[in-house]
Tab-separated table of C-alpha atoms and ligand atoms in Angstrom:
chain	number	residue	atom	x	y	z
A	1	MET	CA	-11.101	9.435	12.991
A	2	SER	CA	-8.630	8.909	15.796
A	3	GLY	CA	-10.259	5.633	16.809
A	4	ASP	CA	-8.738	3.445	14.098
A	5	ASN	CA	-5.666	1.387	14.841
A	6	ARG	CA	-3.444	2.014	11.837
A	7	ILE	CA	-0.723	4.593	12.535
A	8	TRP	CA	-0.064	6.507	9.342
A	9	ILE	CA	3.580	7.124	8.653
A	10	PHE	CA	4.213	10.503	7.071
A	11	ASP	CA	7.740	10.685	5.847
A	12	THR	CA	9.340	14.150	5.445
A	13	THR	CA	12.884	13.080	4.683
A	14	LEU	CA	12.757	15.019	1.351
A	15	ARG	CA	11.320	18.213	2.986
A	16	ASP	CA	12.192	18.682	6.706
A	17	GLY	CA	15.178	16.281	6.306
A	18	GLU	CA	16.542	17.732	3.077
A	19	GLN	CA	16.260	21.366	4.154
A	20	ALA	CA	18.847	20.716	6.890
A	21	LEU	CA	21.562	19.241	4.608
A	22	ARG	CA	24.817	21.119	3.990
A	23	ALA	CA	24.510	20.558	0.254
A	24	SER	CA	21.188	20.315	-1.522
A	25	LEU	CA	20.328	17.159	-3.472
A	26	SER	CA	20.140	16.870	-7.223
A	27	GLN	CA	16.779	15.987	-8.787
A	28	LYS	CA	18.139	12.501	-9.639
A	29	GLU	CA	19.155	11.933	-5.972
A	30	LYS	CA	15.736	13.054	-4.799
A	31	ILE	CA	14.035	10.618	-7.196
A	32	GLN	CA	16.249	7.829	-5.977
A	33	LEU	CA	15.382	8.597	-2.344
A	34	ALA	CA	11.718	8.985	-3.134
A	35	GLN	CA	11.627	5.462	-4.712
A	36	ALA	CA	13.429	4.073	-1.599
A	37	ILE	CA	10.906	5.772	0.731
A	38	ALA	CA	8.002	4.489	-1.384
A	39	ARG	CA	9.415	0.970	-1.031
A	40	LEU	CA	9.146	1.360	2.746
A	41	ASN	CA	5.436	1.625	2.103
A	42	VAL	CA	4.960	4.909	3.981
A	43	ASP	CA	1.452	6.320	3.779
A	44	VAL	CA	2.377	9.870	2.848
A	45	MET	CA	5.642	11.341	1.643
A	46	GLU	CA	6.298	15.102	1.824
A	47	VAL	CA	8.728	15.764	-0.929
A	48	GLY	CA	9.394	19.516	-0.932
A	49	PHE	CA	8.262	23.054	-0.528
A	50	PRO	CA	7.425	23.968	-4.181
A	51	VAL	CA	7.260	27.738	-3.836
A	52	SER	CA	10.749	27.874	-2.297
A	53	SER	CA	12.667	27.574	-5.535
A	54	PRO	CA	12.169	26.534	-9.188
A	55	GLY	CA	14.415	23.463	-8.500
A	56	ASP	CA	12.184	22.391	-5.602
A	57	PHE	CA	9.062	22.947	-7.671
A	58	ASP	CA	10.502	20.735	-10.475
A	59	SER	CA	11.531	17.922	-8.205
A	60	VAL	CA	8.129	17.884	-6.453
A	61	GLN	CA	6.473	17.769	-9.883
A	62	ARG	CA	8.684	14.961	-11.067
A	63	ILE	CA	8.230	12.864	-7.989
A	64	ALA	CA	4.456	13.449	-8.260
A	65	ARG	CA	4.589	12.132	-11.839
A	66	GLU	CA	6.973	9.161	-11.291
A	67	VAL	CA	6.686	7.828	-7.724
A	68	LYS	CA	3.673	5.535	-7.167
A	69	GLY	CA	2.160	4.223	-3.906
A	70	PRO	CA	2.140	6.775	-1.142
A	71	ILE	CA	0.148	10.038	-1.101
A	72	ILE	CA	2.569	12.756	-2.382
A	73	CYS	CA	2.558	15.901	-0.317
A	74	GLY	CA	4.044	19.373	-0.613
A	75	LEU	CA	4.476	22.135	1.966
A	76	ALA	CA	2.949	25.593	1.642
A	77	ARG	CA	2.781	28.494	4.069
A	78	ALA	CA	-0.742	29.785	4.584
A	79	VAL	CA	-0.410	32.239	1.726
A	80	ALA	CA	-1.949	32.050	-1.733
A	81	ALA	CA	1.249	31.880	-3.804
A	82	ASP	CA	2.477	28.964	-1.809
A	83	ILE	CA	-0.778	27.053	-2.048
A	84	GLU	CA	-1.027	27.686	-5.780
A	85	ALA	CA	2.584	26.573	-6.426
A	86	CYS	CA	2.009	23.463	-4.313
A	87	GLY	CA	-1.306	22.649	-6.039
A	88	GLU	CA	0.406	23.009	-9.513
A	89	ALA	CA	3.436	20.938	-8.601
A	90	LEU	CA	1.304	18.050	-7.270
A	91	LYS	CA	-1.126	17.942	-10.137
A	92	ALA	CA	0.212	14.771	-11.726
A	93	ALA	CA	0.183	12.694	-8.475
A	94	GLU	CA	-2.263	9.806	-8.305
A	95	ARG	CA	-3.076	10.959	-4.715
A	96	ARG	CA	-1.899	14.363	-3.448
A	97	ARG	CA	-1.914	16.365	-0.254
A	98	ILE	CA	-1.325	20.042	0.399
A	99	HIS	CA	0.243	20.677	3.773
A	100	THR	CA	-0.180	24.242	4.975
A	101	PHE	CA	0.875	25.774	8.178
A	102	ILE	CA	1.005	28.917	10.364
A	103	ALA	CA	2.632	29.599	13.685
A	104	THR	CA	0.363	29.687	16.781
A	105	SER	CA	2.596	30.191	19.785
A	106	PRO	CA	2.532	33.696	21.412
A	107	LEU	CA	6.294	33.916	20.762
A	108	HIS	CA	6.001	33.222	17.027
A	109	LEU	CA	2.831	35.341	16.656
A	110	GLN	CA	4.354	38.354	18.373
A	111	TYR	CA	7.914	38.367	17.031
A	112	LYS	CA	7.769	36.392	13.710
A	113	LEU	CA	4.318	37.099	12.274
A	114	ARG	CA	3.315	40.217	14.217
A	115	LYS	CA	-0.228	38.949	14.172
A	116	THR	CA	-2.925	38.093	16.741
A	117	LEU	CA	-4.112	34.509	17.007
A	118	ALA	CA	-7.405	35.615	15.433
A	119	GLN	CA	-5.573	37.070	12.410
A	120	ALA	CA	-3.470	33.899	11.990
A	121	THR	CA	-6.615	31.802	12.208
A	122	GLU	CA	-8.273	33.887	9.479
A	123	GLN	CA	-5.202	33.400	7.311
A	124	ALA	CA	-5.166	29.670	7.943
A	125	VAL	CA	-8.870	29.347	7.127
A	126	ALA	CA	-8.352	31.190	3.811
A	127	ALA	CA	-5.412	28.996	2.926
A	128	ILE	CA	-7.255	25.823	3.606
A	129	LYS	CA	-10.217	26.931	1.512
A	130	LEU	CA	-7.804	27.857	-1.325
A	131	ALA	CA	-6.105	24.423	-1.061
A	132	SER	CA	-9.493	22.709	-1.380
A	133	ARG	CA	-9.571	23.860	-5.051
A	134	TYR	CA	-6.679	21.569	-5.759
A	135	THR	CA	-7.330	18.509	-3.529
A	136	ASP	CA	-9.665	17.233	-0.799
A	137	ASP	CA	-6.677	15.931	1.234
A	138	ILE	CA	-5.490	19.005	3.233
A	139	GLU	CA	-3.159	18.959	6.217
A	140	PHE	CA	-2.938	21.944	8.542
A	141	SER	CA	-0.074	22.412	11.024
A	142	CYS	CA	0.063	24.764	14.039
A	143	GLU	CA	3.744	25.599	14.063
A	144	ASP	CA	5.281	25.670	17.524
A	145	ALA	CA	2.171	23.924	18.906
A	146	GLY	CA	4.371	22.577	21.727
A	147	ARG	CA	4.559	26.095	23.119
A	148	THR	CA	1.005	27.226	22.332
A	149	PRO	CA	-1.524	27.572	25.131
A	150	ILE	CA	-4.018	24.638	24.857
A	151	ASP	CA	-7.046	26.904	24.552
A	152	ASP	CA	-5.489	28.828	21.670
A	153	LEU	CA	-4.607	25.570	19.972
A	154	CYS	CA	-8.111	24.224	20.378
A	155	TRP	CA	-9.520	27.434	18.995
A	156	ILE	CA	-7.594	27.393	15.734
A	157	VAL	CA	-7.787	23.633	15.256
A	158	GLU	CA	-11.610	23.696	15.483
A	159	ARG	CA	-11.728	26.424	12.805
A	160	ALA	CA	-9.218	24.686	10.561
A	161	ILE	CA	-11.306	21.533	10.570
A	162	ALA	CA	-14.483	23.504	9.822
A	163	ALA	CA	-12.673	25.086	6.849
A	164	GLY	CA	-11.891	21.624	5.368
A	165	ALA	CA	-8.631	20.385	6.908
A	166	THR	CA	-8.667	16.627	6.900
A	167	THR	CA	-5.380	16.123	8.902
A	168	ILE	CA	-4.456	18.270	11.915
A	169	ASN	CA	-0.792	18.183	12.641
A	170	ILE	CA	0.627	19.152	16.101
A	171	PRO	CA	4.360	19.963	15.677
A	172	ASP	CA	6.713	20.230	18.631
A	173	THR	CA	8.733	22.518	16.296
A	174	VAL	CA	11.596	23.194	18.734
A	175	GLY	CA	11.588	19.817	20.535
A	176	TYR	CA	10.630	21.444	23.808
A	177	THR	CA	7.991	19.221	25.319
A	178	ILE	CA	8.413	16.009	27.353
A	179	PRO	CA	6.322	12.909	26.720
A	180	ASN	CA	3.541	13.289	29.356
A	181	GLU	CA	3.125	16.972	28.427
A	182	PHE	CA	2.917	16.186	24.740
A	183	ALA	CA	0.481	13.386	25.310
A	184	ALA	CA	-1.661	15.778	27.423
A	185	ILE	CA	-1.856	18.172	24.419
A	186	ILE	CA	-3.298	15.379	22.303
A	187	THR	CA	-5.712	14.302	25.093
A	188	ALA	CA	-6.922	17.908	25.522
A	189	LEU	CA	-7.509	18.372	21.791
A	190	ARG	CA	-9.516	15.201	21.645
A	191	LEU	CA	-11.619	16.274	24.628
A	192	LYS	CA	-12.085	19.987	23.867
A	193	VAL	CA	-12.398	20.301	20.062
A	194	PRO	CA	-15.994	19.346	19.170
A	195	ASN	CA	-15.247	18.396	15.522
A	196	ILE	CA	-11.822	16.665	16.151
A	197	ASP	CA	-13.031	13.319	14.881
A	198	LYS	CA	-13.517	14.677	11.428
A	199	ALA	CA	-9.732	14.957	10.979
A	200	ARG	CA	-6.767	12.646	11.444
A	201	LEU	CA	-4.615	13.821	14.385
A	202	SER	CA	-0.932	13.903	13.543
A	203	VAL	CA	2.291	14.701	15.401
A	204	HIS	CA	5.615	16.090	14.151
A	205	CYS	CA	8.333	16.078	16.812
A	206	HIS	CA	11.794	17.555	16.711
A	207	ASN	CA	14.641	16.054	18.676
A	208	ASP	CA	16.259	19.052	20.452
A	209	LEU	CA	16.074	17.229	23.823
A	210	GLY	CA	16.444	13.750	22.326
A	211	LEU	CA	12.690	13.144	22.886
A	212	ALA	CA	11.205	13.155	19.359
A	213	VAL	CA	10.495	9.435	19.269
A	214	ALA	CA	9.390	9.252	22.908
A	215	ASN	CA	7.002	12.196	22.377
A	216	SER	CA	5.580	10.643	19.157
A	217	ILE	CA	4.972	7.317	20.901
A	218	SER	CA	3.239	9.043	23.838
A	219	ALA	CA	1.139	10.976	21.402
A	220	ILE	CA	-0.089	7.920	19.539
A	221	GLN	CA	-0.901	6.261	22.888
A	222	ALA	CA	-3.007	9.363	23.560
A	223	GLY	CA	-4.881	9.087	20.269
A	224	ALA	CA	-2.747	10.626	17.486
A	225	ARG	CA	-2.969	8.484	14.338
A	226	GLN	CA	-0.191	9.924	12.130
A	227	VAL	CA	3.511	10.281	12.974
A	228	GLU	CA	5.683	12.596	10.886
A	229	CYS	CA	9.271	11.380	10.716
A	230	THR	CA	12.411	11.067	8.625
A	231	VAL	CA	14.719	8.212	7.780
A	232	ASN	CA	17.645	8.198	10.294
A	233	GLY	CA	15.913	11.098	12.014
A	234	ILE	CA	17.609	13.648	9.773
A	235	GLY	CA	16.262	17.225	9.974
A	236	GLU	CA	16.542	20.749	11.371
A	237	ARG	CA	19.081	21.109	14.215
A	238	ALA	CA	18.988	17.842	16.293
A	239	GLY	CA	16.699	16.285	13.697
A	240	ASN	CA	13.211	14.897	13.507
A	241	CYS	CA	11.562	11.770	14.866
A	242	SER	CA	13.217	8.709	13.382
A	243	LEU	CA	11.018	6.650	11.107
A	244	GLU	CA	12.816	3.384	11.760
A	245	GLU	CA	12.609	3.768	15.555
A	246	VAL	CA	8.891	4.497	15.626
A	247	ALA	CA	8.120	1.592	13.228
A	248	MET	CA	10.253	-0.800	15.177
A	249	ILE	CA	8.895	0.243	18.624
A	250	ILE	CA	5.295	-0.393	17.342
A	251	ASN	CA	6.411	-3.658	15.799
A	252	THR	CA	8.544	-4.948	18.624
A	253	ARG	CA	6.423	-3.925	21.575
A	254	LYS	CA	3.106	-5.394	20.388
A	255	ASP	CA	2.500	-6.359	23.990
A	256	VAL	CA	1.881	-2.736	24.865
A	257	MET	CA	1.327	-1.101	21.452
A	258	ALA	CA	-1.294	-3.462	20.020
A	259	PRO	CA	-3.810	-3.109	18.419
A	260	LEU	CA	-1.790	-0.194	16.866
A	261	PHE	CA	0.218	-1.075	13.824
A	262	THR	CA	1.954	0.572	10.817
A	263	ASP	CA	2.080	-0.657	7.225
A	264	ILE	CA	5.867	-0.071	7.043
A	265	LYS	CA	7.777	-2.809	5.243
A	266	THR	CA	10.404	-3.159	7.970
A	267	SER	CA	12.736	-5.394	5.772
A	268	GLU	CA	13.397	-2.213	3.677
A	269	ILE	CA	14.685	-0.189	6.710
A	270	TYR	CA	18.397	-0.917	6.531
A	271	ARG	CA	18.591	-0.387	2.748
A	272	SER	CA	16.777	2.904	2.835
A	273	SER	CA	18.688	4.130	5.871
A	274	HIS	CA	22.062	3.470	4.131
A	275	LEU	CA	20.832	5.071	0.895
A	276	VAL	CA	19.800	8.259	2.856
A	277	SER	CA	23.074	8.316	4.701
A	278	GLN	CA	25.147	8.015	1.494
A	279	ILE	CA	23.152	10.419	-0.673
A	280	CYS	CA	22.738	12.977	2.048
A	281	ASN	CA	26.354	12.551	3.130
A	282	MET	CA	25.204	12.135	6.791
A	283	PRO	CA	27.096	9.239	8.534
A	284	ILE	CA	25.055	7.117	10.905
A	285	GLN	CA	26.450	7.020	14.416
A	286	PRO	CA	27.582	3.416	15.200
A	287	ASN	CA	25.330	3.107	18.282
A	288	LYS	CA	22.187	4.498	16.508
A	289	ALA	CA	19.164	2.349	17.400
A	290	ILE	CA	17.997	-0.072	14.645
A	291	VAL	CA	20.384	0.934	11.850
A	292	GLY	CA	23.746	1.803	13.472
A	293	GLU	CA	26.757	-0.451	12.734
A	294	ASN	CA	26.621	-1.720	16.350
A	295	ALA	CA	22.849	-2.169	16.659
A	296	PHE	CA	23.056	-5.913	16.248
A	297	ALA	CA	26.795	-6.382	17.126
A	298	HIS	CA	27.795	-7.979	20.464
A	299	SER	CA	31.189	-7.557	22.133
A	300	SER	CA	30.917	-8.816	25.631
A	301	GLY	CA	31.902	-12.538	26.130
A	302	ILE	CA	28.876	-13.068	28.402
A	303	HIS	CA	26.465	-11.605	25.730
A	304	GLN	CA	28.179	-13.610	22.908
A	305	ASP	CA	27.806	-16.838	24.886
A	306	GLY	CA	24.148	-16.000	25.530
A	307	MET	CA	23.521	-15.236	21.854
A	308	LEU	CA	24.918	-18.613	20.817
A	309	LYS	CA	22.499	-20.301	23.165
A	310	ALA	CA	19.415	-18.268	22.294
A	311	GLN	CA	19.320	-15.096	20.179
A	312	ASN	CA	16.666	-13.424	22.257
A	313	THR	CA	18.918	-13.395	25.338
A	314	TYR	CA	20.505	-10.151	24.028
A	315	GLU	CA	18.383	-9.126	21.039
A	316	ILE	CA	14.828	-7.804	21.267
A	317	MET	CA	14.326	-7.952	17.506
A	318	SER	CA	16.039	-9.898	14.788
A	319	PRO	CA	18.352	-8.155	12.289
A	320	GLU	CA	16.441	-9.867	9.418
A	321	GLN	CA	13.288	-7.937	10.478
A	322	VAL	CA	14.980	-4.663	9.447
A	323	GLY	CA	16.798	-6.104	6.439
A	324	ILE	CA	20.200	-6.850	7.991
A	325	ARG	CA	21.550	-10.296	7.109
A	326	GLN	CA	22.708	-11.366	10.529
A	327	SER	CA	23.903	-10.288	13.992
A	328	GLU	CA	27.644	-9.911	14.524
A	329	LEU	CA	29.747	-11.249	17.385
A	330	ASN	CA	32.772	-9.000	17.510
A	331	LEU	CA	35.907	-10.821	18.494
A	332	THR	CA	37.595	-8.901	21.258
A	333	SER	CA	39.545	-9.743	24.462
A	334	ARG	CA	36.154	-10.211	26.171
A	335	SER	CA	35.215	-13.023	23.818
A	336	GLY	CA	35.264	-16.590	25.232
A	337	ARG	CA	36.353	-19.932	23.873
A	338	HIS	CA	32.793	-20.765	22.795
A	339	VAL	CA	32.637	-17.935	20.332
A	340	ILE	CA	36.076	-18.596	18.918
A	341	GLN	CA	35.153	-22.190	18.289
A	342	HIS	CA	31.847	-21.076	16.760
A	343	ARG	CA	33.599	-18.572	14.405
A	344	LEU	CA	36.216	-21.071	13.365
A	345	ALA	CA	33.466	-23.553	12.551
A	346	GLU	CA	31.777	-20.854	10.382
A	347	LEU	CA	35.119	-20.438	8.618
A	348	GLY	CA	35.235	-24.171	7.886
A	349	TYR	CA	37.483	-25.456	10.651
A	350	SER	CA	36.599	-28.562	12.546
A	351	GLN	CA	37.710	-29.095	16.148
A	352	HIS	CA	40.413	-31.509	14.866
A	353	ASP	CA	42.051	-28.867	12.817
A	354	TYR	CA	43.441	-26.849	15.760
A	355	ASP	CA	44.199	-26.836	19.429
A	356	LEU	CA	41.526	-24.617	21.050
A	357	GLU	CA	43.547	-23.804	24.200
A	358	ALA	CA	46.605	-22.771	22.199
A	359	VAL	CA	44.674	-20.714	19.630
A	360	TYR	CA	42.674	-19.000	22.426
A	361	LYS	CA	45.765	-18.026	24.318
A	362	SER	CA	47.299	-16.317	21.291
A	363	PHE	CA	43.927	-14.832	20.390
A	364	VAL	CA	43.661	-13.106	23.777
A	365	ALA	CA	47.166	-11.818	23.470
A	366	LEU	CA	46.425	-10.416	20.023
A	367	ALA	CA	43.018	-8.970	21.082
A	368	ASP	CA	44.713	-7.163	24.064
A	369	GLU	CA	47.087	-5.623	21.662
A	370	LYS	CA	44.841	-4.584	18.713
A	371	GLY	CA	41.302	-4.535	20.120
A	372	ARG	CA	39.163	-6.120	17.481
A	373	VAL	CA	40.323	-9.417	15.974
A	374	PHE	CA	39.110	-10.107	12.440
A	375	ASP	CA	38.470	-13.476	10.676
A	376	TYR	CA	41.769	-13.203	8.787
A	377	ASP	CA	43.658	-12.721	12.109
A	378	LEU	CA	41.993	-15.764	13.572
A	379	GLU	CA	42.856	-17.901	10.515
A	380	ALA	CA	46.427	-16.660	10.719
A	381	LEU	CA	46.564	-17.691	14.433
A	382	VAL	CA	45.401	-21.209	13.504
A	383	PHE	CA	47.907	-21.421	10.646
A	384	PHE	CA	50.954	-20.329	12.829
A	385	GLN	CA	49.892	-22.545	15.672
A	386	ASN	CA	49.750	-25.621	13.382
A	387	LEU	CA	53.064	-24.581	11.863
A	388	LYS	CA	54.626	-24.428	15.316
A	389	GLU	CA	53.297	-27.909	16.162
A	390	ALA	CA	54.620	-29.288	12.944
A	391	ASP	CA	58.174	-28.086	13.772
B	1	LIG	O1	8.714	21.742	12.645
B	1	LIG	C1	7.607	22.215	12.131
B	1	LIG	O2	6.895	22.908	12.808
B	1	LIG	C2	7.454	22.005	10.717
B	1	LIG	C3	6.120	22.441	10.160
B	1	LIG	C4	6.245	23.067	8.866
B	1	LIG	C5	5.197	21.236	10.185
B	1	LIG	O3	8.227	21.385	10.063
B	2	LIG	ZN1	9.659	20.276	11.351
């Protein structure tokens, strides 16, 4: 199954993202976010952990009933009560997935679960078999796979697929691996697990070393066909892989990523990103790739001049592709005459309405003093210069 070229986008904003918020979301807010994520046209959306609380159960149930389009997924530990709650909560969904997991790294097995790998595997197999009573779409995750010896990982994955798992997810739970290492895990699984092609291979990367996106991209280049991610990369600790970054890397770098593609409607990215930021009360850093306030803003005079000549001199994608109306040229002391003239023309001034040299001189003085010069400042400069000349 890893041979096809569509990269499935599995959004977990409402599960791994939501669990890391300071304040939990109301059901109404979750529905609003779920609708926005569905508009992005993700393939799967994980919307909660039903056994964790009655509130979570209810919101998973309501999303399953009301949100159409993507496969709706719920999380369950590899224990019967979790699987049953998940199966019940998802009943009304047009298409549903149960995502069950167990830890596989020696560290987690010894200290957290106090189990051997064989015992954990037995538990996972039983959970997968129980989940198959509710759906034939079952995802199994090896928690802390990034720190699990490859032979152990292959061993449990082979048995999970034999038990009925249709997606095998490899989480780098603590964001520990680096891209070539993580890609090597995917390559080894594809080589060593005999039944691997019966399942879709997925990756779920955390961002503790700032490598969640890079690791996910390396993994799909090595054969993974589902990426788990969140809008704005929100999630535990340093967060999860960012949906908008993965989608735009695949979209922008077709020269190296083709024939791989996603079905994400990229023009919905900005809108959903801002909704997530507002509802989750998580400001977006200004220099955040794709959706930050400065992602399509240019301050250097040299860059601004280049942009006015050809947009792709300093932009590798257009703002319209991600749903932003237009690029911004910030007026600062580094801006040149060309951009001042251009901005005044946009504001309705012809070259005969002002003396460019005089306006530019007062513009530079003002910019040195206050940093950024806004349109109303510029108009005031033109007004006062004309007043002076009329005296
Ligand atoms: O990070 C992780 O390991 C998880 C699993 C539950 C998939 O979120
Ligand atoms: Zn996670």
